[in-house]
Amino acid sequence: MENTNNLFFREIELAGEIYRVSDLPSALGGSLARLPIVLRLLAENVLRNTDGRERDEAVAAIRAWLPAGTSDAEIAYQPGRVLMHDTTSTPALVDIAAMRNALDEAGVAPEVLNPCLPVDVSIDHSLAVEAYASRDAATVNLQTEIRRNAERYRFLRWASSALDNVRIHPPGTGIMHTINLEQLATVVTTECRDGHIWAVPDMMLGTDSHTPMVNGIGVLGWGVGGLEAQTVMFGMPTMLRIPDVIGVRLTGALRAGIQASDLALVVTNRLRVLGVTGEFVEFFGPGVSTLSAGDRSVVANMAPEYGATTGFFAVDEHTLAYLRSTGRSESHLRLVEAYARLQGIWFDPQAHPRYSREIEIDLSAIGWHIAGPRRPQDLLDYGDSAKALEAVHFEPASAGNIPCHAVALAAITSCTNTSDPVLLIAAGLVARKARALGLRVPHWVKTSLAPGSPAAASYLERAGLLDDLAAIGFGIVGFGCTTCIGNSGPLTTPIRDAQQAGQAKAVAILSGNRNFPGRVHPDIELSFIMSPPMVIAFGLAGDASRNLRDEAVQATEDGTPVYLEDLMPSRNEVLEILARANSPEDYARDFAIASQNPAWHAIEAPATALFPWDEKSTALRRPPFASLSEGSLLGEYQAYPLLIVGDDVTTDHISPASGIPPDSLVADYLVERGDDRNDLNVFASRRGNWEVMMRAAFHSKTLNNLLAPQAPVAHTLHVPSGDVEPIWEVAQRYRQEGQSVVLLAGERYGMGSSRDWAAKGQRLLGIRAVLAVSFERIHRSNLIGMGILPLKFPEGIGPASLRLRPGDRVEIHAPSESLAPRAPVDVKILRKNGSVESLQATAAVETLLEVALLRTGGVMPSILLKAVSDAKKTAGSGVA
Ligand code: SF4
């Protein structure tokens, strides 16, 4: 092994080839083994991507993290790639297209604006379950998706040809996080820099909160908003405070028949109780070695549900086994192992690094679980759904023909629980046993199976389980997000009728990761999340309040009761089938076949540097905020609250993704422009049209606007007129009157997905600052990306204690020059009766880069100012 005697990198032989690598062991010295592995990886990133004083200070700060297990120091992070999906990429790419227009208008060649990192875009979020329980359901749903989204997909095809470094994975290729695990992740990557071949850890960012799924195979990556992704795409690092790292020590082993989904729900519950928002989580201890990489990825996937940035598992033999089982080459596996061992990032079950805080989970104590009916952290024993539903206090208006808490949707859905073949094979075995016993899903239940990977069809078919699943209604409806993102399609007629008559409050049963009211369907407030085999069991029961611990799932034709234990397979049964049915060749081949999707390739795209906007389009409009003239919203001002909301307001509340109600104002706007009221698609499909999304902001039946509690959906109060009008119209009135507006919120404002439209919508409404008790991490960052100042109330103060009344105003003192990370900001409450209350809020701003973004008005003005300045420098230097 050769060492060039450079402290920061060296040339070595790994798996028979010579590579340049960061010299992590020399840089970290004795600290290496005591630091959590996620911090070792951040140190590697700093070593490779910074230099001089910045590098020395960052490495020293990471070493200095050890004594206290915490730090206030900021470091730069530069991922090697970015992953997006169609609904976050469309607005990001629309922004880039609009920024190209802005450059063109400023006299700068638009072609100069291109992402400098590889950007993978998965088109997975727009597939809806229109057809189900039929042989051609997947084909019908795919055709419907492409027809409905034709204009948006034409734009994405333009982006992939007009922009450098953008690669699009068409509809049908699977769910982004499964694609990441199976196709994109290398764990250790090789790249050419300055004429040398480097071996580097695969590190990434994704514009989706479930990006940490890839942490399950030792790839460091997390979810960011589309705006933060734009920052890194255009060559700026993302800055982060060296995180606290929560160590979760796993002991024991899962008992036979207990699934990774059960473990993920337990972890979610335990970490939500502990409180890990915004922190990194790393799993360690001997229990880790009993989990497959598939199990780990399920647990890692739910990091946003436990509130963490990551849920990291380091590389070991199980990681290599996963890479092998999904078709990666043996030579690559050798490189991964050699690199991880050399750099001290290979997992050791006996090691006990220093963590900021620790908890221990005994895997052998975990049983079958479900979670709900409104939040993923509300863990229940699988027999306790009835108890949880009792708390809902639903009194049926009259007796109906279906159970009062009938199962409306039984969906095997989501990257979380359809990426691990073990879970789908377990579901298939439940289906096989149910089929053999002649059990049927009741007619009111809408069933679906939407795997994350087309390879799932191959291994299920080889195992003969595809037939069993289809026979009881769980045939494949496509490869995409479907029910998990709210694209569950229409409910069955018996459910719709019973709900309308007040006879039932139906429940969704899904193997997803989130169950906020309205998330999976606008008319479904209650949902339980659980493992895929358990979804089938509840689907067969047809009644979400059935206690499957003590009561039968169903009876056979001759009246013999069938219990859950009769249906659930043992782990050995599953593993035996997996060994026979899985073929490593499936993964690359099936993905390549799906990528050739002829309907996708038939979409014609314009071949121009500037996108030709169509003034009549209802899908794509040039957004006003991607411009050089957007100014900073900082300053000293008085403002009316546009809305006041309570705790746990999610990004689904702020910017819905689900179906556009045909009787809504948004529908009226679209119909006036020629769209068909009965085929308006989902809000998420309109994120290229800012006029729709501005009207859609806060369009949620379950959002309670404390300023006007009785107002219709998406309405608020205008002061002083007292008029209750659509929110965007009230916002327009305030703008015309020269009034500023702010928003007040309770705890965890912006929970849920990473959608940047939740922040863009607020910017379009003119909101200058959001004052909240606390913010969810990604939404806080998105607000800053749009130039909106997030402010935290002082301890003990919030909308509930302030009791603002119509006519009360808020005065904010946040001049640009005095803003700093976590700086105090003076706020006054100006009561209508003339009294004044002062309080000191805190800027929820973490880094100097965020301060700079707020000073320029957000990410897009910053990118444009830099592009113009670079162009001037180039022109000044005489370079053409
Ligand atoms: S969590 Fe759901 S919506 Fe998000 S990527 Fe996974 S399947 Fe799609």
Short mmCIF file of C-alpha atoms in Angstrom, two decimals, residues 160-451:
data_model
loop_
_atom_site.label_atom_id
_atom_site.label_comp_id
_atom_site.label_asym_id
_atom_site.label_seq_id
_atom_site.Cartn_x
_atom_site.Cartn_y
_atom_site.Cartn_z
CA SER A 160 -33.79 15.46 -19.99
CA SER A 161 -32.58 16.52 -23.44
CA ALA A 162 -32.04 20.26 -22.87
CA LEU A 163 -30.29 20.05 -19.50
CA ASP A 164 -26.97 18.37 -18.87
CA ASN A 165 -26.78 15.72 -16.13
CA VAL A 166 -30.51 15.02 -15.86
CA ARG A 167 -31.58 11.39 -16.30
CA ILE A 168 -35.27 10.45 -16.19
CA HIS A 169 -36.61 7.02 -15.22
CA PRO A 170 -39.98 6.67 -16.92
CA PRO A 171 -43.30 5.54 -15.45
CA GLY A 172 -43.28 1.83 -14.69
CA THR A 173 -39.64 1.62 -13.58
CA GLY A 174 -40.58 1.58 -9.88
CA ILE A 175 -40.44 3.79 -6.81
CA MET A 176 -37.48 6.15 -6.45
CA HIS A 177 -36.11 4.68 -3.21
CA THR A 178 -36.35 1.14 -4.50
CA ILE A 179 -34.63 2.25 -7.71
CA ASN A 180 -32.00 3.89 -5.53
CA LEU A 181 -31.38 0.67 -3.59
CA GLU A 182 -31.46 -1.66 -6.56
CA GLN A 183 -30.02 0.40 -9.42
CA LEU A 184 -28.37 3.69 -8.45
CA ALA A 185 -26.59 3.14 -5.15
CA THR A 186 -23.02 2.00 -5.48
CA VAL A 187 -22.13 2.22 -1.74
CA VAL A 188 -18.60 2.97 -2.95
CA THR A 189 -18.27 4.97 -6.15
CA THR A 190 -15.31 5.55 -8.43
CA GLU A 191 -14.89 8.92 -10.08
CA CYS A 192 -12.27 10.74 -12.08
CA ARG A 193 -10.92 13.98 -10.57
CA ASP A 194 -7.88 15.90 -11.73
CA GLY A 195 -6.75 12.95 -13.79
CA HIS A 196 -6.92 10.47 -10.89
CA ILE A 197 -9.40 7.69 -10.23
CA TRP A 198 -10.84 8.14 -6.78
CA ALA A 199 -12.78 5.66 -4.67
CA VAL A 200 -15.34 7.57 -2.62
CA PRO A 201 -18.34 6.73 -0.45
CA ASP A 202 -21.61 7.05 -2.32
CA MET A 203 -23.32 10.05 -0.67
CA MET A 204 -26.44 11.71 -1.96
CA LEU A 205 -29.45 13.90 -1.28
CA GLY A 206 -33.02 13.32 -2.40
CA THR A 207 -36.00 15.61 -2.72
CA ASP A 208 -38.15 13.21 -0.77
CA SER A 209 -38.28 12.66 2.93
CA HIS A 210 -37.88 8.88 2.62
CA THR A 211 -34.47 9.21 0.97
CA PRO A 212 -32.83 7.71 4.13
CA MET A 213 -34.05 4.32 2.95
CA VAL A 214 -30.68 3.99 1.25
CA ASN A 215 -29.04 4.34 4.70
CA GLY A 216 -30.05 0.70 5.09
CA ILE A 217 -27.16 -0.29 2.81
CA GLY A 218 -24.62 2.13 4.24
CA VAL A 219 -25.16 5.03 1.81
CA LEU A 220 -25.37 8.35 3.63
CA GLY A 221 -28.18 10.45 2.23
CA TRP A 222 -31.23 12.25 3.42
CA GLY A 223 -34.24 14.16 2.24
CA VAL A 224 -34.15 17.84 1.44
CA GLY A 225 -36.60 20.22 -0.12
CA GLY A 226 -36.49 20.87 -3.84
CA LEU A 227 -35.01 24.27 -3.13
CA GLU A 228 -32.09 22.91 -1.13
CA ALA A 229 -31.57 20.38 -3.90
CA GLN A 230 -31.38 23.22 -6.41
CA THR A 231 -28.66 24.76 -4.26
CA VAL A 232 -26.45 21.65 -4.40
CA MET A 233 -27.30 20.94 -8.02
CA PHE A 234 -25.83 24.30 -8.91
CA GLY A 235 -22.59 23.70 -7.11
CA MET A 236 -23.20 25.29 -3.71
CA PRO A 237 -22.64 22.99 -0.75
CA THR A 238 -25.39 22.51 1.72
CA MET A 239 -24.26 23.66 5.14
CA LEU A 240 -25.18 21.73 8.23
CA ARG A 241 -24.49 21.95 11.89
CA ILE A 242 -22.47 18.88 12.93
CA PRO A 243 -25.45 16.83 14.02
CA ASP A 244 -26.18 15.19 17.31
CA VAL A 245 -26.18 11.45 16.67
CA ILE A 246 -28.62 9.21 18.46
CA GLY A 247 -27.34 5.65 18.88
CA VAL A 248 -29.98 2.93 18.80
CA ARG A 249 -28.45 -0.23 20.26
CA LEU A 250 -30.16 -3.32 18.93
CA THR A 251 -29.91 -6.59 20.84
CA GLY A 252 -31.48 -10.02 20.34
CA ALA A 253 -33.13 -11.12 17.10
CA LEU A 254 -36.65 -10.81 15.64
CA ARG A 255 -38.84 -13.78 16.50
CA ALA A 256 -40.12 -16.06 13.73
CA GLY A 257 -42.92 -14.39 11.74
CA ILE A 258 -42.18 -10.87 12.98
CA GLN A 259 -41.50 -8.54 10.09
CA ALA A 260 -39.17 -5.59 9.58
CA SER A 261 -42.36 -3.49 9.30
CA ASP A 262 -43.15 -4.33 12.95
CA LEU A 263 -39.65 -3.30 13.96
CA ALA A 264 -39.91 -0.04 11.99
CA LEU A 265 -43.14 0.87 13.81
CA VAL A 266 -41.55 0.16 17.19
CA VAL A 267 -38.48 2.25 16.30
CA THR A 268 -40.75 5.07 15.11
CA ASN A 269 -42.66 5.04 18.37
CA ARG A 270 -39.59 4.87 20.61
CA LEU A 271 -37.72 7.62 18.80
CA ARG A 272 -40.74 9.93 18.59
CA VAL A 273 -41.08 9.62 22.36
CA LEU A 274 -37.36 10.35 22.77
CA GLY A 275 -37.54 13.32 20.38
CA VAL A 276 -34.90 13.20 17.65
CA THR A 277 -36.16 15.86 15.25
CA GLY A 278 -33.42 17.00 12.93
CA GLU A 279 -30.84 14.64 14.40
CA PHE A 280 -28.95 11.75 12.86
CA VAL A 281 -29.80 8.25 14.04
CA GLU A 282 -27.32 5.36 13.79
CA PHE A 283 -28.04 1.74 14.67
CA PHE A 284 -25.36 -0.29 16.44
CA GLY A 285 -24.91 -3.37 18.60
CA PRO A 286 -25.16 -7.13 18.05
CA GLY A 287 -28.83 -7.08 16.97
CA VAL A 288 -27.88 -5.20 13.80
CA SER A 289 -26.02 -8.29 12.55
CA THR A 290 -29.23 -10.35 12.76
CA LEU A 291 -31.02 -8.05 10.30
CA SER A 292 -30.78 -8.34 6.53
CA ALA A 293 -30.08 -5.24 4.46
CA GLY A 294 -33.74 -5.45 3.37
CA ASP A 295 -34.90 -5.32 7.01
CA ARG A 296 -32.58 -2.40 7.71
CA SER A 297 -33.83 -0.44 4.71
CA VAL A 298 -37.42 -0.69 5.98
CA VAL A 299 -36.31 0.79 9.33
CA ALA A 300 -34.12 3.41 7.66
CA ASN A 301 -36.97 4.43 5.35
CA MET A 302 -39.13 5.58 8.24
CA ALA A 303 -36.57 8.11 9.51
CA PRO A 304 -38.94 11.03 8.74
CA GLU A 305 -41.66 9.30 10.74
CA TYR A 306 -39.39 9.16 13.76
CA GLY A 307 -38.37 12.72 12.98
CA ALA A 308 -34.71 12.03 12.24
CA THR A 309 -32.58 13.08 9.31
CA THR A 310 -31.04 9.62 8.91
CA GLY A 311 -31.52 6.08 10.16
CA PHE A 312 -28.08 4.76 9.33
CA PHE A 313 -26.76 1.18 9.18
CA ALA A 314 -23.09 0.72 8.30
CA VAL A 315 -21.77 -1.66 5.65
CA ASP A 316 -21.19 -5.33 6.53
CA GLU A 317 -21.60 -8.82 5.05
CA HIS A 318 -25.39 -8.37 4.84
CA THR A 319 -24.88 -5.28 2.70
CA LEU A 320 -22.66 -7.26 0.36
CA ALA A 321 -25.25 -10.07 0.27
CA TYR A 322 -27.92 -7.52 -0.74
CA LEU A 323 -25.72 -6.06 -3.47
CA ARG A 324 -25.03 -9.58 -4.74
CA SER A 325 -28.71 -10.58 -4.67
CA THR A 326 -29.62 -7.53 -6.76
CA GLY A 327 -27.04 -8.25 -9.42
CA ARG A 328 -24.01 -6.12 -8.54
CA SER A 329 -20.66 -7.54 -9.75
CA GLU A 330 -18.28 -9.47 -7.50
CA SER A 331 -15.46 -7.06 -8.36
CA HIS A 332 -17.60 -4.16 -7.14
CA LEU A 333 -18.40 -6.03 -3.93
CA ARG A 334 -14.66 -6.50 -3.34
CA LEU A 335 -14.11 -2.77 -3.78
CA VAL A 336 -16.92 -1.94 -1.32
CA GLU A 337 -15.54 -4.26 1.34
CA ALA A 338 -11.91 -3.23 0.89
CA TYR A 339 -12.78 0.48 0.95
CA ALA A 340 -15.05 0.22 4.00
CA ARG A 341 -12.47 -1.76 5.98
CA LEU A 342 -9.64 0.58 4.98
CA GLN A 343 -11.53 3.71 6.02
CA GLY A 344 -12.82 2.33 9.32
CA ILE A 345 -16.48 2.48 8.23
CA TRP A 346 -17.09 -1.31 8.19
CA PHE A 347 -19.66 -2.35 10.81
CA ASP A 348 -18.43 -4.06 13.97
CA PRO A 349 -21.27 -5.46 16.13
CA GLN A 350 -19.09 -5.21 19.24
CA ALA A 351 -18.08 -1.57 18.70
CA HIS A 352 -19.64 1.14 20.82
CA PRO A 353 -18.89 4.60 19.43
CA ARG A 354 -19.75 7.75 21.35
CA TYR A 355 -23.32 8.93 20.69
CA SER A 356 -25.11 12.07 21.81
CA ARG A 357 -27.86 9.97 23.34
CA GLU A 358 -28.64 6.26 23.25
CA ILE A 359 -31.58 3.93 23.54
CA GLU A 360 -31.71 0.15 23.43
CA ILE A 361 -34.28 -2.02 21.65
CA ASP A 362 -34.48 -5.77 22.24
CA LEU A 363 -35.52 -7.24 18.90
CA SER A 364 -36.74 -10.44 20.52
CA ALA A 365 -39.37 -8.50 22.51
CA ILE A 366 -41.12 -7.17 19.39
CA GLY A 367 -44.47 -8.60 18.33
CA TRP A 368 -46.94 -7.92 15.51
CA HIS A 369 -47.91 -4.28 15.37
CA ILE A 370 -50.02 -1.75 13.57
CA ALA A 371 -49.98 2.06 13.96
CA GLY A 372 -52.70 4.63 13.77
CA PRO A 373 -55.33 5.65 13.12
CA ARG A 374 -53.91 9.14 12.53
CA ARG A 375 -50.16 9.13 13.10
CA PRO A 376 -47.41 6.60 12.37
CA GLN A 377 -45.93 6.92 15.84
CA ASP A 378 -49.15 5.76 17.52
CA LEU A 379 -48.05 2.17 17.97
CA LEU A 380 -50.64 -0.50 18.73
CA ASP A 381 -50.68 -4.18 19.31
CA TYR A 382 -52.25 -5.76 16.21
CA GLY A 383 -55.36 -6.68 18.21
CA ASP A 384 -56.01 -3.18 19.52
CA SER A 385 -57.41 -1.39 16.48
CA ALA A 386 -60.91 -1.41 17.99
CA LYS A 387 -59.71 0.35 21.13
CA ALA A 388 -58.02 3.03 19.04
CA LEU A 389 -61.14 3.45 16.91
CA GLU A 390 -63.36 3.77 19.97
CA ALA A 391 -61.49 6.97 20.77
CA VAL A 392 -62.75 8.41 17.47
CA HIS A 393 -66.30 8.41 18.92
CA PHE A 394 -68.12 7.76 15.68
CA GLU A 395 -71.85 7.19 16.08
CA PRO A 396 -73.44 5.78 12.90
CA ALA A 397 -76.58 7.66 11.79
CA SER A 398 -78.27 4.33 11.12
CA ALA A 399 -77.36 0.70 10.67
CA GLY A 400 -75.80 -0.07 7.30
CA ASN A 401 -74.81 -3.12 5.31
CA ILE A 402 -71.13 -2.79 6.00
CA PRO A 403 -69.18 -2.51 9.26
CA CYS A 404 -69.08 0.90 10.85
CA HIS A 405 -65.29 0.96 10.45
CA ALA A 406 -65.26 -0.95 7.17
CA VAL A 407 -61.93 -1.35 5.41
CA ALA A 408 -62.18 0.99 2.42
CA LEU A 409 -58.66 0.40 1.10
CA ALA A 410 -56.35 -2.54 1.66
CA ALA A 411 -53.20 -1.43 -0.08
CA ILE A 412 -49.83 -3.10 -0.28
CA THR A 413 -48.06 0.07 -1.17
CA SER A 414 -44.97 2.22 -0.58
CA CYS A 415 -41.25 1.95 -0.96
CA THR A 416 -41.10 1.28 2.78
CA ASN A 417 -42.70 -2.13 2.67
CA THR A 418 -42.55 -3.29 -0.94
CA SER A 419 -38.81 -3.06 -1.55
CA ASP A 420 -37.83 -6.00 0.64
CA PRO A 421 -38.71 -9.26 -1.14
CA VAL A 422 -39.22 -10.93 2.26
CA LEU A 423 -42.29 -8.77 2.91
CA LEU A 424 -43.90 -9.35 -0.47
CA ILE A 425 -43.27 -13.09 -0.32
CA ALA A 426 -44.78 -13.16 3.17
CA ALA A 427 -47.85 -11.37 1.74
CA GLY A 428 -47.95 -13.83 -1.13
CA LEU A 429 -47.93 -16.76 1.29
CA VAL A 430 -50.86 -15.29 3.24
CA ALA A 431 -52.69 -14.97 -0.09
CA ARG A 432 -51.83 -18.58 -0.97
CA LYS A 433 -53.22 -19.90 2.32
CA ALA A 434 -56.33 -17.71 2.09
CA ARG A 435 -56.95 -18.83 -1.48
CA ALA A 436 -56.56 -22.50 -0.50
CA LEU A 437 -59.15 -22.00 2.24
CA GLY A 438 -61.54 -20.28 -0.19
CA LEU A 439 -61.45 -16.91 1.61
CA ARG A 440 -62.58 -13.80 -0.28
CA VAL A 441 -62.03 -10.09 0.30
CA PRO A 442 -65.44 -8.45 1.01
CA HIS A 443 -66.88 -6.50 -1.93
CA TRP A 444 -66.52 -3.07 -0.29
CA VAL A 445 -62.73 -3.34 0.06
CA LYS A 446 -60.56 -1.82 -2.66
CA THR A 447 -57.41 -3.93 -2.92
CA SER A 448 -54.06 -3.19 -4.53
CA LEU A 449 -50.46 -4.29 -4.77
CA ALA A 450 -47.99 -1.72 -6.12
CA PRO A 451 -44.40 -2.93 -5.67
#
